[in-house]
Short mmCIF file of C-alpha atoms and ligand atoms in Angstrom, two decimals:
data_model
loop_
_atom_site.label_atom_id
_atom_site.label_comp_id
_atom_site.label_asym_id
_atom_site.label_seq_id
_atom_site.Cartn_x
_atom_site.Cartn_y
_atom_site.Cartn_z
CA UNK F 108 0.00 0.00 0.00
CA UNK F 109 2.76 2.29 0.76
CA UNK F 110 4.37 2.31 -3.11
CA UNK F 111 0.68 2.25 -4.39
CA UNK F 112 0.28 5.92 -2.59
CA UNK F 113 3.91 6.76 -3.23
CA UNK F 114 2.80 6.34 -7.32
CA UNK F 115 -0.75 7.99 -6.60
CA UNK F 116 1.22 11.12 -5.64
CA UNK F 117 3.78 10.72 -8.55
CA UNK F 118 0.87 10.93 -10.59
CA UNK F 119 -0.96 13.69 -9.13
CA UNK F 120 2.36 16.04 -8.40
CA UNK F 121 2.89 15.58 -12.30
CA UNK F 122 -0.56 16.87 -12.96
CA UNK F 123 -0.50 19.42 -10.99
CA UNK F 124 3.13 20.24 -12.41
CA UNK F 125 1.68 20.64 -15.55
CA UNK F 126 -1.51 22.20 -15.09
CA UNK F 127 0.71 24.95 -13.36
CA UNK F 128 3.53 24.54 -15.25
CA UNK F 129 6.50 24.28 -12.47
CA UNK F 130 9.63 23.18 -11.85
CA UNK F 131 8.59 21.10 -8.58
CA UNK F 132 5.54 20.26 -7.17
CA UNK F 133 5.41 18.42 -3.83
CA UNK F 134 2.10 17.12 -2.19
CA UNK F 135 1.47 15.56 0.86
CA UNK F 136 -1.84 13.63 1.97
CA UNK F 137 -4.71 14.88 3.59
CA UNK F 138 -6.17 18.54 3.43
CA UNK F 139 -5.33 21.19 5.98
CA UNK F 140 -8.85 22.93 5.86
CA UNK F 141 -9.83 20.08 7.84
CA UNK F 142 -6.60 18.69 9.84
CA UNK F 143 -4.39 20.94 11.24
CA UNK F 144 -1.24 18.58 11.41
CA UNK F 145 -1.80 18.62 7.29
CA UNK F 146 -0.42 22.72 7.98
CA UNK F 147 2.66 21.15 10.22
CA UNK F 148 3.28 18.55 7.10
CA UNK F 149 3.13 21.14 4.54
CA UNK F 150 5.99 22.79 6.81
CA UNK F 151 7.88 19.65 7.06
CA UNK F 152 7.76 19.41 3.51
CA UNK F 153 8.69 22.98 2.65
CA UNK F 154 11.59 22.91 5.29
CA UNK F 155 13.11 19.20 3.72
CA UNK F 156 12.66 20.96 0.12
CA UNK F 157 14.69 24.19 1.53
CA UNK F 158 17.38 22.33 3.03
CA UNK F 159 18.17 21.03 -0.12
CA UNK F 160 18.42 23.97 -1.93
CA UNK F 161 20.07 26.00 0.94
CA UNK F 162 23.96 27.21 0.54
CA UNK F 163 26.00 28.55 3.41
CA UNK F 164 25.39 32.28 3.85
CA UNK F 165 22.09 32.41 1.55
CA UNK F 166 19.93 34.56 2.09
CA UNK F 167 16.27 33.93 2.67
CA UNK F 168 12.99 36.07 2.68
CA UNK F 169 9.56 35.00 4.06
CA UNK F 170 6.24 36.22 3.91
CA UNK F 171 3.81 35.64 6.68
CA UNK F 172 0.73 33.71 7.18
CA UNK F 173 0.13 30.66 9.50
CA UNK F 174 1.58 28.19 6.52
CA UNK F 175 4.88 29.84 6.77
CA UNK F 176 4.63 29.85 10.85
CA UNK F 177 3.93 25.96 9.88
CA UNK F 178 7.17 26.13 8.05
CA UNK F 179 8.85 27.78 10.71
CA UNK F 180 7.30 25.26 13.51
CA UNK F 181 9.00 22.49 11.71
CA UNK F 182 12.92 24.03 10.90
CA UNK F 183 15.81 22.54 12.59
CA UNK F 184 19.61 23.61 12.01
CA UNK F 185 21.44 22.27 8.99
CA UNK F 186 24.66 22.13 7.98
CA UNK F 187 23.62 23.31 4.17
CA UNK F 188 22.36 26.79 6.05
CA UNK F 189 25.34 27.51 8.10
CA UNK F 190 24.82 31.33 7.99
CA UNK F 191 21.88 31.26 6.53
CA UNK F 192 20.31 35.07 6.92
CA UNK F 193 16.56 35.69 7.06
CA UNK F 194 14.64 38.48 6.30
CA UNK F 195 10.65 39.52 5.53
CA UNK F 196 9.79 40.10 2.08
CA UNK F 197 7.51 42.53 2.72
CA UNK F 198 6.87 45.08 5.86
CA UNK F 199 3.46 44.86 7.50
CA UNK F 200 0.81 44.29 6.46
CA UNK F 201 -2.39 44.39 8.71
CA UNK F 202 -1.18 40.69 9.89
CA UNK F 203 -1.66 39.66 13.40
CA UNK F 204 1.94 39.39 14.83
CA UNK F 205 1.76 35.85 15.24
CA UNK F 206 1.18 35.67 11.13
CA UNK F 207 3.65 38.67 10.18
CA UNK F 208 6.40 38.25 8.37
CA UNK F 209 9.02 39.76 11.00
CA UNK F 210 7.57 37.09 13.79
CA UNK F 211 8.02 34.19 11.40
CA UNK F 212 11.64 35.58 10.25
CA UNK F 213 13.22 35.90 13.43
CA UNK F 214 11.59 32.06 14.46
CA UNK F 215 13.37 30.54 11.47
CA UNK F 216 16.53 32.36 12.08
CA UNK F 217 16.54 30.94 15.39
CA UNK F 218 15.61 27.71 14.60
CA UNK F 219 18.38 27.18 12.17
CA UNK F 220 21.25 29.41 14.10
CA UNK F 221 21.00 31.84 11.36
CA UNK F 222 20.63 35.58 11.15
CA UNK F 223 17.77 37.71 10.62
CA UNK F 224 17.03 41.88 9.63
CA UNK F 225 13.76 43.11 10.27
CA UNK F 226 11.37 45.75 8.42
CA UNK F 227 10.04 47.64 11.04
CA UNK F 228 7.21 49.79 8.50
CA UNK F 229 4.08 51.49 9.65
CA UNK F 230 1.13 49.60 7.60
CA UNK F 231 -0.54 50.68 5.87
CA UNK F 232 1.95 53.62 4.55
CA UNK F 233 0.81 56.77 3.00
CA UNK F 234 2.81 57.89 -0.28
CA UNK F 235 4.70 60.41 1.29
CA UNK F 236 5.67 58.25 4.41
CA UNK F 237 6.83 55.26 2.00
CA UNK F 238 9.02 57.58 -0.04
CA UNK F 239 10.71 58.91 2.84
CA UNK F 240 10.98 55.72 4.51
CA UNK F 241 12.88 53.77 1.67
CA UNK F 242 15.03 56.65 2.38
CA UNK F 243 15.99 55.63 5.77
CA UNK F 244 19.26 53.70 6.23
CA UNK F 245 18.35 50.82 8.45
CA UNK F 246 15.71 49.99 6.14
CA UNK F 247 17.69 50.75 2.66
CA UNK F 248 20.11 48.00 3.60
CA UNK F 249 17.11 45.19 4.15
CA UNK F 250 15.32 46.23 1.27
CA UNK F 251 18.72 45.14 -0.64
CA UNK F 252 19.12 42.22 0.63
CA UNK F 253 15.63 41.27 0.02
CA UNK F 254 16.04 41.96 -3.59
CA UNK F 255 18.97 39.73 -3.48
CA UNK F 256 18.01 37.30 -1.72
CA UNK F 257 18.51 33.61 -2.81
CA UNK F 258 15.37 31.85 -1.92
CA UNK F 259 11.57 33.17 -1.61
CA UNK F 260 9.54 31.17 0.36
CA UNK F 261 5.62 32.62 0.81
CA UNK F 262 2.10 31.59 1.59
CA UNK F 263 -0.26 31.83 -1.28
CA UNK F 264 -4.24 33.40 0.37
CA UNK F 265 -7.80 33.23 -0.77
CA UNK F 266 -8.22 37.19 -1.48
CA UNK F 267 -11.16 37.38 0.23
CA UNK F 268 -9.76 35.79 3.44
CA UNK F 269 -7.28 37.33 3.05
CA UNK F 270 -8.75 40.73 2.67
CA UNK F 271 -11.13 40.06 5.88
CA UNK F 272 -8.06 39.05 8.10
CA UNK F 273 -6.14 42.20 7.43
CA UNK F 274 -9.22 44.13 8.57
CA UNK F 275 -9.29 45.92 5.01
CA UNK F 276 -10.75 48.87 4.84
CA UNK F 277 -13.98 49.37 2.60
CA UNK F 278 -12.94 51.02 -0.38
CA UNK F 279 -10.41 48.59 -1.22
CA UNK F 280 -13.27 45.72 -0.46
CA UNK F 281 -14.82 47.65 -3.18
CA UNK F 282 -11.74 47.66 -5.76
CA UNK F 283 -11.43 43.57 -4.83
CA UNK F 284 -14.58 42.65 -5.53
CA UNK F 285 -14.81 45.05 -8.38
CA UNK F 286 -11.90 43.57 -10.28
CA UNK F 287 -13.27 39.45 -9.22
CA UNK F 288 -9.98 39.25 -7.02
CA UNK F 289 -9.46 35.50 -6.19
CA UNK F 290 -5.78 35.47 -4.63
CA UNK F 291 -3.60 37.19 -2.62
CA UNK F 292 0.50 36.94 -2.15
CA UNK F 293 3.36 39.21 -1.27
CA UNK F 294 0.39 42.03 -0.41
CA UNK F 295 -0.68 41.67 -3.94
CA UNK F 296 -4.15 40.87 -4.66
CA UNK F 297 -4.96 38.86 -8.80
CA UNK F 298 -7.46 37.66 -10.69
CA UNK F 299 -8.39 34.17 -11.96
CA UNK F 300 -6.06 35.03 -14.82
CA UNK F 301 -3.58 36.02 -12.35
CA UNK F 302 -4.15 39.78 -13.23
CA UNK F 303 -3.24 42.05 -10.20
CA UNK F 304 -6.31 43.75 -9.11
CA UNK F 305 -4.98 45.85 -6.24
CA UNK F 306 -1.64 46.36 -4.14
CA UNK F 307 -1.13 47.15 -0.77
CA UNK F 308 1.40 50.28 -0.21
CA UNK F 309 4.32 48.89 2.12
CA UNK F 310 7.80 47.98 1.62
CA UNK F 311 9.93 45.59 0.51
CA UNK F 312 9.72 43.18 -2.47
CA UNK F 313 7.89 44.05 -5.37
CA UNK F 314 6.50 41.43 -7.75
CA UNK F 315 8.91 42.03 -10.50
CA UNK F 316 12.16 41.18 -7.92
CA UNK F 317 10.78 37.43 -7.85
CA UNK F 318 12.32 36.88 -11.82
CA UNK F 319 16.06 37.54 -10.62
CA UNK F 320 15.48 34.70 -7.55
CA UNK F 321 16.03 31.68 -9.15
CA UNK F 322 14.00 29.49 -6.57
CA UNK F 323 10.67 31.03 -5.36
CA UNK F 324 8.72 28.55 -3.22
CA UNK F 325 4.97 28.86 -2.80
CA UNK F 326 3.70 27.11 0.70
CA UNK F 327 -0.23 26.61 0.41
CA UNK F 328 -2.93 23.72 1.17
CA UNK F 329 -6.33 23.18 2.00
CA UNK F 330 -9.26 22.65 -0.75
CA UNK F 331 -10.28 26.45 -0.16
CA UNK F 332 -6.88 27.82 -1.76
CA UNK F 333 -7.00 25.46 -4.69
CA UNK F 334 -8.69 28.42 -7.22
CA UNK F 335 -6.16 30.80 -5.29
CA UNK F 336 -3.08 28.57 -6.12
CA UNK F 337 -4.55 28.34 -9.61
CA UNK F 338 -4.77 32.05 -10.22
CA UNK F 339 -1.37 33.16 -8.27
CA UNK F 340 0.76 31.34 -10.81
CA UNK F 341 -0.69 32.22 -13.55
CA UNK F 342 1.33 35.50 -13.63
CA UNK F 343 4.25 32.44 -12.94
CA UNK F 344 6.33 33.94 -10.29
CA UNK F 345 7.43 31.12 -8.01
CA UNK F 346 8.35 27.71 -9.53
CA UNK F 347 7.93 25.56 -6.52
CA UNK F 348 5.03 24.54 -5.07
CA UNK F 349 4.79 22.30 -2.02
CA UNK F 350 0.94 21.70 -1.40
CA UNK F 351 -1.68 19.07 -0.11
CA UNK F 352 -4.32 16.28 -1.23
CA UNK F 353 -6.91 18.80 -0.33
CA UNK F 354 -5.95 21.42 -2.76
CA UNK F 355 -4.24 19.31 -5.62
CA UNK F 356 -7.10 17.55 -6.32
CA UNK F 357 -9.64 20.20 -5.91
CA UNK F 358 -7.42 22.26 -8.17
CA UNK F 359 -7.35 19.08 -11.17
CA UNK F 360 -10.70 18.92 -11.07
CA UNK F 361 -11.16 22.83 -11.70
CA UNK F 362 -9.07 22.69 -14.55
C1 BG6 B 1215 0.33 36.28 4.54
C2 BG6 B 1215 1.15 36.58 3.35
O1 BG6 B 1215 0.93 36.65 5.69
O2 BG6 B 1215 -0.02 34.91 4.48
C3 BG6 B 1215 0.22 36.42 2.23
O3 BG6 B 1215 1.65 37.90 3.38
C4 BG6 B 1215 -0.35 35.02 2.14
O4 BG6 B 1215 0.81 36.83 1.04
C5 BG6 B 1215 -0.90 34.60 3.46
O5 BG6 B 1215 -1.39 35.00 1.20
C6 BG6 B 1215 -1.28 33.14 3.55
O6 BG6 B 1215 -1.69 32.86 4.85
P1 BG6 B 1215 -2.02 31.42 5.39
O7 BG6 B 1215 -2.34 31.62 6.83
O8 BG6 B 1215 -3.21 30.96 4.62
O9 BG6 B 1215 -0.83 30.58 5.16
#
């Protein structure tokens, strides 16, 4: 039975692979909508994947969201990260601090021994405070190393859940539902044909910065995310994706 499921998820990571059109797609059983050690396996998974990738001194940045805490949950130190350096992709944005991307950083660097720089950005930022802010020296230096970071690993959001967690405000409800928003990452919120529909103001890395990382991981289960997950890469941005039963399947069948 054990080889019989290890070829049922050949089969269905290939699909997926395809309908998505990656470089890696890793699934593991169950859904996380409905079991919340699914979440800690996703992490697992994401974390084994990472490790293999990782070079000393890389540099990695994280988004938030409870998948990535998941990831985070499940890191141990490895020699492959030996000054490994952590930072958040993107400053805050309207995230409890248990899901921000500054709470999950610092956990990972910990974790694996390594290093972490925080974005310490007001959210959500006016114009005139984000110009002058970029301006500021603390935060010049970690929005370069985000831009040159090695890895991107990030949570993938149903926009609307997304939209409701971060308590957003009603005018931008309007512009979501307006433009048929169905996913949110990285503060950006697309449609089914992975337009982007609206963008939250903060720092830190912008959409076009994910072409020069060469391995952009996406972490997101659960059958709810699977039309998220569908629309995200179709703007093709991230060419790993380490998901679950749940959403692989739900996301076959909706293609
Ligand atoms: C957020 C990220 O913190 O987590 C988002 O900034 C992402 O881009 C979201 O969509 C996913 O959250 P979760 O809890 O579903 O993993």
């Amino acid at each position: 039975p054990y080889l019989e499921r290890m070829n049922r998820f050949d089969v269905l990571e290939e699909k997926v692979k395809q309908i998505l059109n990656l470089d890696h797609v890793i699934i593991t059983p169950g859904d996380s909508d409905q079991d919340e050690w699914v979440k800690f396996d996703l992490g697992r998974r994401a974390y084994d994947f990472l490790k293999k990738q990782l070079k000393p001194s890389d540099t990695i940045a994280v988004t938030g969201g409870s998948s990535m805490a998941a990831v985070a949950e499940m890191m141990q130190p490895s020699t492959n990260g030996t000054n490994c350096f952590f930072v958040p992709a993107r400053g805050g944005l309207g995230e409890r601090v248990e899901n921000q991307a500054n709470t999950i950083c610092a956990q990972m660097a910990k974790k694996m021994n390594g290093e972490y720089r925080l974005l310490y950005v007001p959210d959500p930022l006016s114009e005139e405070t984000y110009q002058s802010i970029i301006q500021e020296p603390g935060v010049k230096e970690v929005l370069q190393m985000i831009k040159e970071a090695d890895i991107v690993m990030h949570g993938i959001g149903d926009a609307c859940t997304m939209a409701k967690r971060r308590k957003t405000p009603e005018h931008v409800l309007d512009k979501l539902i307006k433009g048929k928003a169905v996913s949110e990452a990285f503060g950006y919120y697309f449609d089914r044909d992975g337009r982007v529909v609206y963008k939250v103001r903060t720092v830190g890395m912008q959409l076009e910065d994910l072409s020069n990382i060469q391995t952009v991981i996406a972490v997101a289960g659960g059958k709810s995310k699977a039309e998220a997950i569908h629309s995200f890469f179709k703007q093709g941005r991230s060419n790993v994706l380490i998901t679950d039963e749940g959403a692989a399947k739900m996301l076959i069948k909706g293609s």
